[in-house]
JSON list of C-alpha atoms in Angstrom, two decimals:
[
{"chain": "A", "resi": 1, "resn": "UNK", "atom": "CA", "xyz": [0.00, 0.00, 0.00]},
{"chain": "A", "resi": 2, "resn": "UNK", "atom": "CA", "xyz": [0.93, 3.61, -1.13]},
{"chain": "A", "resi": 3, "resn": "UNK", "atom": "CA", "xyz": [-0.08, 6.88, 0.34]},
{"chain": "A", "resi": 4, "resn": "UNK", "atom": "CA", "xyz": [-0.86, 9.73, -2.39]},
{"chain": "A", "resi": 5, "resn": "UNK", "atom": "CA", "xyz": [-3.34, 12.63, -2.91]},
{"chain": "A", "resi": 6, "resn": "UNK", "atom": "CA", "xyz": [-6.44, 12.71, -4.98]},
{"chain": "A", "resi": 7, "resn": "UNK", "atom": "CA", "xyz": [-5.84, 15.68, -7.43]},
{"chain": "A", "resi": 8, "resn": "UNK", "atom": "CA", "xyz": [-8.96, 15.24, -9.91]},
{"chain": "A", "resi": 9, "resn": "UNK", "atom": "CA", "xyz": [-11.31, 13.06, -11.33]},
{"chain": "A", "resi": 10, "resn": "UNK", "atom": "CA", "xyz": [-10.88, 10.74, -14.87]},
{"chain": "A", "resi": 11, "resn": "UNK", "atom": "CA", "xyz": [-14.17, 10.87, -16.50]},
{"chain": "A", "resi": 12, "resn": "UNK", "atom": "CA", "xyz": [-14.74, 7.65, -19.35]},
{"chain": "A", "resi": 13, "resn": "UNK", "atom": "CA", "xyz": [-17.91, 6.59, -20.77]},
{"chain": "A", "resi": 14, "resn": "UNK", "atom": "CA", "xyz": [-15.89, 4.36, -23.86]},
{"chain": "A", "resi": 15, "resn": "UNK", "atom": "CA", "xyz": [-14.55, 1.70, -21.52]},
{"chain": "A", "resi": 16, "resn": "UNK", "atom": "CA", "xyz": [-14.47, -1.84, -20.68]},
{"chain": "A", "resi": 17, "resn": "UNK", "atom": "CA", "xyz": [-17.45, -3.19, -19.50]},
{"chain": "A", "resi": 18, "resn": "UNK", "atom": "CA", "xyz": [-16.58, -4.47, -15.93]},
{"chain": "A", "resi": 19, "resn": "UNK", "atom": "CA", "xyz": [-14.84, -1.05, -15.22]},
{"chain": "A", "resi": 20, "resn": "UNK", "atom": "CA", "xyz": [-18.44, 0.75, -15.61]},
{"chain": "A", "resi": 21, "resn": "UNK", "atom": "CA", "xyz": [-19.97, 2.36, -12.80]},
{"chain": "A", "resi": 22, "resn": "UNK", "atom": "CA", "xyz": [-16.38, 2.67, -11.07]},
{"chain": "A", "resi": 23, "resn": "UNK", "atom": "CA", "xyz": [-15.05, 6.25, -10.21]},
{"chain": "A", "resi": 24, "resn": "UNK", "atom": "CA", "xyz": [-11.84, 7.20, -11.42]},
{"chain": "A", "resi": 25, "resn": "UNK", "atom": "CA", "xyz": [-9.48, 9.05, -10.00]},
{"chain": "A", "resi": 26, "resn": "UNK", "atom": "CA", "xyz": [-6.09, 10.76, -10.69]},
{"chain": "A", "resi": 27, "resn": "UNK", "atom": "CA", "xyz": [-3.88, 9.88, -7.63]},
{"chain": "A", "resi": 28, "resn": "UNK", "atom": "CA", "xyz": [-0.47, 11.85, -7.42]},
{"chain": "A", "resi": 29, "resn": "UNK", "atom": "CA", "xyz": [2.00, 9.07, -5.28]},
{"chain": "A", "resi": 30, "resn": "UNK", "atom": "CA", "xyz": [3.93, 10.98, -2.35]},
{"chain": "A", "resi": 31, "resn": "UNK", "atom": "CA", "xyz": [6.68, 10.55, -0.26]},
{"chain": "A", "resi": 32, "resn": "UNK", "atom": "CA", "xyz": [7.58, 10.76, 3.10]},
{"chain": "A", "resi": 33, "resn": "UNK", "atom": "CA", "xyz": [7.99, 14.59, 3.49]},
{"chain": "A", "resi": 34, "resn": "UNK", "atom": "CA", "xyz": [4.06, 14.38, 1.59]},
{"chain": "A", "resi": 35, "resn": "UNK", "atom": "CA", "xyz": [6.14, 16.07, -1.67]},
{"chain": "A", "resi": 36, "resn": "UNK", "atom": "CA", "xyz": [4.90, 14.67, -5.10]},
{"chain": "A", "resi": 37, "resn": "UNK", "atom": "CA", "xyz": [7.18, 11.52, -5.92]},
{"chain": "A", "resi": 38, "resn": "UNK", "atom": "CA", "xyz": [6.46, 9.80, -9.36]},
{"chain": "A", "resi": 39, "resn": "UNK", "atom": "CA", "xyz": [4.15, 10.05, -12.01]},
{"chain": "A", "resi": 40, "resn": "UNK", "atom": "CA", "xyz": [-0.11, 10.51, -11.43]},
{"chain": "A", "resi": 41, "resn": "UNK", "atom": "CA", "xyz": [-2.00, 7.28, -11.99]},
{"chain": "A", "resi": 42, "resn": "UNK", "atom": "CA", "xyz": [-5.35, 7.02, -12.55]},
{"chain": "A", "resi": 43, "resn": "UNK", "atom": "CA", "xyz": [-7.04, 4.76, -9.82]},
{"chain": "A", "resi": 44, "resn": "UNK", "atom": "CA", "xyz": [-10.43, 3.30, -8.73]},
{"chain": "A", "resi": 45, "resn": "UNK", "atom": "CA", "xyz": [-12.51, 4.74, -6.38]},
{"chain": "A", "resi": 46, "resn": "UNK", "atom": "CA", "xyz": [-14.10, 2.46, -3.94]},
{"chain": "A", "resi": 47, "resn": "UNK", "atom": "CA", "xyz": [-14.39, 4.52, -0.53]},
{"chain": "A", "resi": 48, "resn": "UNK", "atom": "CA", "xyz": [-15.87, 7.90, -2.25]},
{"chain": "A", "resi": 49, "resn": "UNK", "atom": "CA", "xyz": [-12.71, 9.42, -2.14]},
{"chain": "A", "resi": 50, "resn": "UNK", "atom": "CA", "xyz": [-12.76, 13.23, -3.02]},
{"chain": "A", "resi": 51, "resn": "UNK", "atom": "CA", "xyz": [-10.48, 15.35, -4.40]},
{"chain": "A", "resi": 52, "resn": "UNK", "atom": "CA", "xyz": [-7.66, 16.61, -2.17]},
{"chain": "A", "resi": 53, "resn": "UNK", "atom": "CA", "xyz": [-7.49, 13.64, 0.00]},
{"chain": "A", "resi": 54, "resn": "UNK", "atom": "CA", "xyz": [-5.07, 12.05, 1.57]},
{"chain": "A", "resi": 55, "resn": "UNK", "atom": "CA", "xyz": [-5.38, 8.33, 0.83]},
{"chain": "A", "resi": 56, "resn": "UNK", "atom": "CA", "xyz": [-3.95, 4.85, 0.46]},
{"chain": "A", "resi": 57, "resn": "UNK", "atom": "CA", "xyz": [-4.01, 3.07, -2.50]},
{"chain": "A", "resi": 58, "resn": "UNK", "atom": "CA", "xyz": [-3.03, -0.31, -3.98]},
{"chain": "A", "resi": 59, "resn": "UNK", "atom": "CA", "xyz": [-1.43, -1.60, -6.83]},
{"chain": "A", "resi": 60, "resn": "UNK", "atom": "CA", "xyz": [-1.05, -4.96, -8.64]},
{"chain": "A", "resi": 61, "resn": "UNK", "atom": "CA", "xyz": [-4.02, -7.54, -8.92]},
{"chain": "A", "resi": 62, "resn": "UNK", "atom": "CA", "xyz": [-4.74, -6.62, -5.11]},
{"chain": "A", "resi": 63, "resn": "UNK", "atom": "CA", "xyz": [-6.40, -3.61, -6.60]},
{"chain": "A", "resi": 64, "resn": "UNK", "atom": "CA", "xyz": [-8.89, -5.64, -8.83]},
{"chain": "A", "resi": 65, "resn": "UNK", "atom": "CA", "xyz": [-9.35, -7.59, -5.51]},
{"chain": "A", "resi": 66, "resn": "UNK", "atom": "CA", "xyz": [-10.93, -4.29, -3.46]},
{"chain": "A", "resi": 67, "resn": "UNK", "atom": "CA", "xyz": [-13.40, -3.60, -6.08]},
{"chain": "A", "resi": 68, "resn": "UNK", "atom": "CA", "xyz": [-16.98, -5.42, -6.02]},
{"chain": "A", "resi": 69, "resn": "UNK", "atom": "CA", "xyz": [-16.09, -7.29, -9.43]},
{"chain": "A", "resi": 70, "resn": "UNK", "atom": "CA", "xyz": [-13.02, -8.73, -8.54]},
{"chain": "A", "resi": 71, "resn": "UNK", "atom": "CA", "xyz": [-12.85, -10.30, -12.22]},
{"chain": "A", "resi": 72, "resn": "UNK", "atom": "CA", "xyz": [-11.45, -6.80, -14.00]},
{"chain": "A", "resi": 73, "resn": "UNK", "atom": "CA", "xyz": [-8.39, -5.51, -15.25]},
{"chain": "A", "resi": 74, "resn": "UNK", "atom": "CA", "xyz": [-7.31, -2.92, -12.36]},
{"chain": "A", "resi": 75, "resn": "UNK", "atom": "CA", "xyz": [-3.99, -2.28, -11.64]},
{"chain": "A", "resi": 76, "resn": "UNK", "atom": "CA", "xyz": [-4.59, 0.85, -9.28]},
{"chain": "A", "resi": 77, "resn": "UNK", "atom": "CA", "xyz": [-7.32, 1.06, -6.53]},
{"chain": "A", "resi": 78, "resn": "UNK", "atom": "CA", "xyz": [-7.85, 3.52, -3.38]},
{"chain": "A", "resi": 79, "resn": "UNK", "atom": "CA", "xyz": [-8.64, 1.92, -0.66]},
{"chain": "A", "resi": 80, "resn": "UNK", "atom": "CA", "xyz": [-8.29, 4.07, 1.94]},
{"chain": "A", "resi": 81, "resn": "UNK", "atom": "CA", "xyz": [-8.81, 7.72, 3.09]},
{"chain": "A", "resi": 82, "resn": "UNK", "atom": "CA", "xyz": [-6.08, 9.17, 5.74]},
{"chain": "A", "resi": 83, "resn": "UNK", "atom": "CA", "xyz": [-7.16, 10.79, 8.61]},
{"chain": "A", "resi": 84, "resn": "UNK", "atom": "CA", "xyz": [-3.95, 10.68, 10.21]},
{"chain": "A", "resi": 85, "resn": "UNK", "atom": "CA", "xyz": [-0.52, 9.98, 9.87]},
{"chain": "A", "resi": 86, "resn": "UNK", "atom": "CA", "xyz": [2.61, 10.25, 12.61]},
{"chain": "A", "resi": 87, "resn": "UNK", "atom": "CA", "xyz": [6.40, 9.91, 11.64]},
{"chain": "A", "resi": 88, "resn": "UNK", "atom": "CA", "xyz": [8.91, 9.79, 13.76]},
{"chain": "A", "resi": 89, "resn": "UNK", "atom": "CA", "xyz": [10.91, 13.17, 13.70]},
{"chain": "A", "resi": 90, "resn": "UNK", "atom": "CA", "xyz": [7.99, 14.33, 11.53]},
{"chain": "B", "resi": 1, "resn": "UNK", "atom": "CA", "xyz": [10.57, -10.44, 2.33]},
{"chain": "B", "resi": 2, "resn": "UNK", "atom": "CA", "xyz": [11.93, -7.25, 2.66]},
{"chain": "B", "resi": 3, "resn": "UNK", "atom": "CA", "xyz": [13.83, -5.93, 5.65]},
{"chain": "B", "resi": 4, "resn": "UNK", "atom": "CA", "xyz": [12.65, -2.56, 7.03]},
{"chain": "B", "resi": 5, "resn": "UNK", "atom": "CA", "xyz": [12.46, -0.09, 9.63]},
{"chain": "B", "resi": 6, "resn": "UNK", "atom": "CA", "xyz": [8.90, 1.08, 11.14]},
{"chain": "B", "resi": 7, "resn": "UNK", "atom": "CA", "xyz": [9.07, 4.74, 10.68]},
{"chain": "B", "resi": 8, "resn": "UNK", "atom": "CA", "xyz": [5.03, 5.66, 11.46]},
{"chain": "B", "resi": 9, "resn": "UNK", "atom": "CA", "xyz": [1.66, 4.75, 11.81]},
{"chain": "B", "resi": 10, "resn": "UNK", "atom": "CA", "xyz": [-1.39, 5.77, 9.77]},
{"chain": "B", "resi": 11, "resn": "UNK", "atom": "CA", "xyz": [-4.82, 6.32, 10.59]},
{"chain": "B", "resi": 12, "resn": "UNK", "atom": "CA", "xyz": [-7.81, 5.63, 8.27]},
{"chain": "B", "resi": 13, "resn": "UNK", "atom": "CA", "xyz": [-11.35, 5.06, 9.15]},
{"chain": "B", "resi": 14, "resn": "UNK", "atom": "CA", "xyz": [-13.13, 5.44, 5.57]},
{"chain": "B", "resi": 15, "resn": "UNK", "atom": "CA", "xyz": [-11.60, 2.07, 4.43]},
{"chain": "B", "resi": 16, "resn": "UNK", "atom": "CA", "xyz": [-12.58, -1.23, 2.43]},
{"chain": "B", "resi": 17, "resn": "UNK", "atom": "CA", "xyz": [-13.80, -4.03, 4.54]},
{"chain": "B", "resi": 18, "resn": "UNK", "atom": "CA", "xyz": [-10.40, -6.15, 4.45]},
{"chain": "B", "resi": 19, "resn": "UNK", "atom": "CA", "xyz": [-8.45, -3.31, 6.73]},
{"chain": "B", "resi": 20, "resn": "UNK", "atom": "CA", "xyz": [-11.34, -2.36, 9.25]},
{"chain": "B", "resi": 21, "resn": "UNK", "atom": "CA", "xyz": [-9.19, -3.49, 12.92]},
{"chain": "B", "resi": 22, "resn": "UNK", "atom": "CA", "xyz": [-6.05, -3.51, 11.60]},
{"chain": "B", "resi": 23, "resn": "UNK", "atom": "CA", "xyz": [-3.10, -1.76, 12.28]},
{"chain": "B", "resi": 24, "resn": "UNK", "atom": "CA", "xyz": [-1.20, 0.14, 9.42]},
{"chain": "B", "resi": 25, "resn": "UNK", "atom": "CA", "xyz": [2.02, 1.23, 10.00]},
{"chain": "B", "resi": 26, "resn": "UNK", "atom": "CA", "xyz": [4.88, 3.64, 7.93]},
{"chain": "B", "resi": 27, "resn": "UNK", "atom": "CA", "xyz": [7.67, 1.00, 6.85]},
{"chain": "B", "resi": 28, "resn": "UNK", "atom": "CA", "xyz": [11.17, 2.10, 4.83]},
{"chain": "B", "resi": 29, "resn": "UNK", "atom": "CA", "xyz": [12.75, -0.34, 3.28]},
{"chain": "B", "resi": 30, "resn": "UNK", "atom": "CA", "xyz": [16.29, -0.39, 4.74]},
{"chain": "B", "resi": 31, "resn": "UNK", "atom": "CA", "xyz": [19.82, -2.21, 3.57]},
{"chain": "B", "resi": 32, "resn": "UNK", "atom": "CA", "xyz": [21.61, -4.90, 6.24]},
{"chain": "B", "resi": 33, "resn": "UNK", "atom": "CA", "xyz": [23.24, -2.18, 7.40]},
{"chain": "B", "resi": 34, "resn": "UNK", "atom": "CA", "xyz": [20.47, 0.13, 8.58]},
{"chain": "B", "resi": 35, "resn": "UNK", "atom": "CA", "xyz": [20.69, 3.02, 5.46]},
{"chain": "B", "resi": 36, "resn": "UNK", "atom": "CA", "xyz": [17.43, 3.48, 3.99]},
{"chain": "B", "resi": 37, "resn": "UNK", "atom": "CA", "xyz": [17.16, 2.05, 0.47]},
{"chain": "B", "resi": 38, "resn": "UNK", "atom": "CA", "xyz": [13.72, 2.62, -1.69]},
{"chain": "B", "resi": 39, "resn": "UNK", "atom": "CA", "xyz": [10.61, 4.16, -0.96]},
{"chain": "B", "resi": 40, "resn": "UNK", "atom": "CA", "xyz": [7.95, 3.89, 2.03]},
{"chain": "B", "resi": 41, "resn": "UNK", "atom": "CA", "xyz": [5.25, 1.88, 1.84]},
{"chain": "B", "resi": 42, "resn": "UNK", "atom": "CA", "xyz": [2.01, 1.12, 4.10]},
{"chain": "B", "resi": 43, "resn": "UNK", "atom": "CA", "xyz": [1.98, -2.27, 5.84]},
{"chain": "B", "resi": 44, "resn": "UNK", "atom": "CA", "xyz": [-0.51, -4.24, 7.77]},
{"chain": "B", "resi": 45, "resn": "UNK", "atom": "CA", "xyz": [0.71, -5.00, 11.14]},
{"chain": "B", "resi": 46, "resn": "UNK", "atom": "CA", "xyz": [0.32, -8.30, 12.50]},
{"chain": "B", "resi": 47, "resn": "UNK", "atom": "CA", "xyz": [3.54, -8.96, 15.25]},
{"chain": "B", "resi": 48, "resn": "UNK", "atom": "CA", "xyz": [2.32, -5.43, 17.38]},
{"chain": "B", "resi": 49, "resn": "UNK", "atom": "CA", "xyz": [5.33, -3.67, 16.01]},
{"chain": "B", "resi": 50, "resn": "UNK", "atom": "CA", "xyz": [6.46, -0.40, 17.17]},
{"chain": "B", "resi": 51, "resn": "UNK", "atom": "CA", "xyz": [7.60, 2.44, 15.89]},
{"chain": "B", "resi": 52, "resn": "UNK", "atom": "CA", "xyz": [11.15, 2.29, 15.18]},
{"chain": "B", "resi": 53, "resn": "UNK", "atom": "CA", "xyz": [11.66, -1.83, 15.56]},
{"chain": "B", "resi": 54, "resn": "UNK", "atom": "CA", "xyz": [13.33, -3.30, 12.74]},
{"chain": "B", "resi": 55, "resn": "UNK", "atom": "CA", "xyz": [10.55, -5.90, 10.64]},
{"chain": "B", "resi": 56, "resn": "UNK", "atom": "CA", "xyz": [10.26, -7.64, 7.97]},
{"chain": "B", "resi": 57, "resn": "UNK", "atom": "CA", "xyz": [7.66, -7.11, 5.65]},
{"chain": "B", "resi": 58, "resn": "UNK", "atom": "CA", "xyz": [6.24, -9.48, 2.98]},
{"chain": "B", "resi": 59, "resn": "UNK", "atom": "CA", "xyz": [4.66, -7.47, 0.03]},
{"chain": "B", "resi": 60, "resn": "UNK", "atom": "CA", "xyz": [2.66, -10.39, -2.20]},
{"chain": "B", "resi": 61, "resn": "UNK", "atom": "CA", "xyz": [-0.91, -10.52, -2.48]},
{"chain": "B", "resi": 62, "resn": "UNK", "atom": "CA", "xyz": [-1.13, -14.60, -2.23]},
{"chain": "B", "resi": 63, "resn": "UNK", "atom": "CA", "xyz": [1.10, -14.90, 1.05]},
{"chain": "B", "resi": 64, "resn": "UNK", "atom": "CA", "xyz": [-0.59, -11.90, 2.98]},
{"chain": "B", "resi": 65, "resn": "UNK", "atom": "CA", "xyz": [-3.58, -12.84, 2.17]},
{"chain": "B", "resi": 66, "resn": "UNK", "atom": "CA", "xyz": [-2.70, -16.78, 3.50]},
{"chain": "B", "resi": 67, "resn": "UNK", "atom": "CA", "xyz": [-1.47, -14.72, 6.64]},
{"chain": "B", "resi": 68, "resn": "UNK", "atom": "CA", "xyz": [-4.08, -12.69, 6.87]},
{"chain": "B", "resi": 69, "resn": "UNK", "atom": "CA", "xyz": [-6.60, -15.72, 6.62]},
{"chain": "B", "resi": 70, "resn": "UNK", "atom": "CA", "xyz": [-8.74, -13.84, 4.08]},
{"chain": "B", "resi": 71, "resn": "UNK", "atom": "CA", "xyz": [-10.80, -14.58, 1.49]},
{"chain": "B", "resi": 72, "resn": "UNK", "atom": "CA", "xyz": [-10.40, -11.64, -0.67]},
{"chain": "B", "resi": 73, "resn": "UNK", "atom": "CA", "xyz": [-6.84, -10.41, -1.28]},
{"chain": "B", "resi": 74, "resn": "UNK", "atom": "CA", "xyz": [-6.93, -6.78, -1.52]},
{"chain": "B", "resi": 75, "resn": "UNK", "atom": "CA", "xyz": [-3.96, -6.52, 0.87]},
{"chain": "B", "resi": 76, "resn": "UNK", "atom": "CA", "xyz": [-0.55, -7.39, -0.12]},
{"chain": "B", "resi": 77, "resn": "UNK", "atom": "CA", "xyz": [1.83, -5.51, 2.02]},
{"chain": "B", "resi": 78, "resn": "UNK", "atom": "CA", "xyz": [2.27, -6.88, 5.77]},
{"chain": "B", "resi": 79, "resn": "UNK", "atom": "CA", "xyz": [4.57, -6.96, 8.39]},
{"chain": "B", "resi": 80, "resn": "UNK", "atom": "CA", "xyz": [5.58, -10.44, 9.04]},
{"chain": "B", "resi": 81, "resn": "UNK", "atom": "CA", "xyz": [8.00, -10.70, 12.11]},
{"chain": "B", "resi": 82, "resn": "UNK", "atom": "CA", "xyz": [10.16, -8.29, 14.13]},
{"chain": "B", "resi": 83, "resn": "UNK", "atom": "CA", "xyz": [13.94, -8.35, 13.72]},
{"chain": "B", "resi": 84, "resn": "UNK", "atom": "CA", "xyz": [16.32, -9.44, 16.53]},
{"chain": "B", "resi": 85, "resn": "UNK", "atom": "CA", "xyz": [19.13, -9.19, 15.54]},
{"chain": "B", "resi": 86, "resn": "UNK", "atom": "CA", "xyz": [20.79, -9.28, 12.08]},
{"chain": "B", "resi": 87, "resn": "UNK", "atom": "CA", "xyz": [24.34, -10.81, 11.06]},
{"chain": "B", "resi": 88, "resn": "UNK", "atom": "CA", "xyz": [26.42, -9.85, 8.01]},
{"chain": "B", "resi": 89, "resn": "UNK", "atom": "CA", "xyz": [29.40, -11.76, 6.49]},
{"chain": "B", "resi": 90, "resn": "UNK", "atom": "CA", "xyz": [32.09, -9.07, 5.07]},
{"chain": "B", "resi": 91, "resn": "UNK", "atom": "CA", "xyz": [35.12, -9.94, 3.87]},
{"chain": "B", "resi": 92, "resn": "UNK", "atom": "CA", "xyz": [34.50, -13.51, 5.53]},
{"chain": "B", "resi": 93, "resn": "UNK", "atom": "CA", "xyz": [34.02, -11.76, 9.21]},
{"chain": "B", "resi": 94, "resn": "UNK", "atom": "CA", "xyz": [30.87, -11.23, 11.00]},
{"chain": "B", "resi": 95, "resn": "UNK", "atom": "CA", "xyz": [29.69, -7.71, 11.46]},
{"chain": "B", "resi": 96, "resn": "UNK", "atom": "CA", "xyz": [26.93, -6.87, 13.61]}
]
């Protein structure tokens, strides 16, 4: 599990079936000091997360796991929204 | 498995089903010899690890979810065991 920020919305109506009625969202991966770290990926929503939250997401076939149709192609899915977070000398 | 160092915890209550009641910690993946090498990640903790304990962390959906006992996988990334003590050969001498 990663921790990133939601920073907008990826709107598709031309998609693969078992990906429709999923919300997608443009997740920008951070690092420890919560700078930007990477490239945005575009992820599935499946706790409402909005944009500008803090949240943990999932890669790999674990992401097609969280969602309700498990049998899809879904590499990226958030899974969690942060309400916290404490680091040591942070 | 990957050797780390606990570095944080993280607290999320709008969450998918799999990671209501468990604990999800900061880890950084860390060399033998304690220097941090790649990037943080979020783990599921399982040995009541604390902040700052060495771990190691197994990050592959099939064995955390066998750990885990669950049915659905949607969590690879889990701290496994907490690390005592680790020995390195150099130069064919032990260095702790």
């Amino acid at each position: 599990m990663k921790i990133g920020r939601v920073t907008g919305t990826v709107v598709s109506t031309e998609k693969l079936e078992s990906l429709e009625g999923i919300k997608l969202l443009l997740v920008q991966p951070l690092d420890e000091n919560m700078k930007s770290n990477g490239s945005p990926l575009v992820a599935c929503d499946t706790v409402q997360a909005g944009t500008g939250d803090l949240v943990i997401y999932e890669g790999g076939r674990e992401a097609a796991v969280a969602l309700d149709n498990w049998f899809n192609p879904s590499d990226a899915a958030v899974i969690g929204i942060i309400d916290q977070i404490d680091q040591v000398g942070k | 498995m990957i050797l780390a160092r606990v570095c944080g915890t993280v607290v999320s209550t709008v969450k998918i089903e799999d990671l209501e009641g468990l604990k999800l910690m900061i880890v950084q993946p860390v060399s033998p010899g304690g220097e941090a090498a790649g990037k943080q990640i979020v783990a599921v903790d399982t040995v009541q690890a604390g902040v700052g304990d060495y771990v190691l962390v197994i990050d592959e959906g099939g064995s955390a979810g066998i750990m885990l006992e669950m049915s659905s996988q949607a969590i690879r990334t889990v701290i496994a065991a907490i690390v005592d003590r680790i020995d390195v050969v150099k130069e064919g001498k032990y260095v702790r």
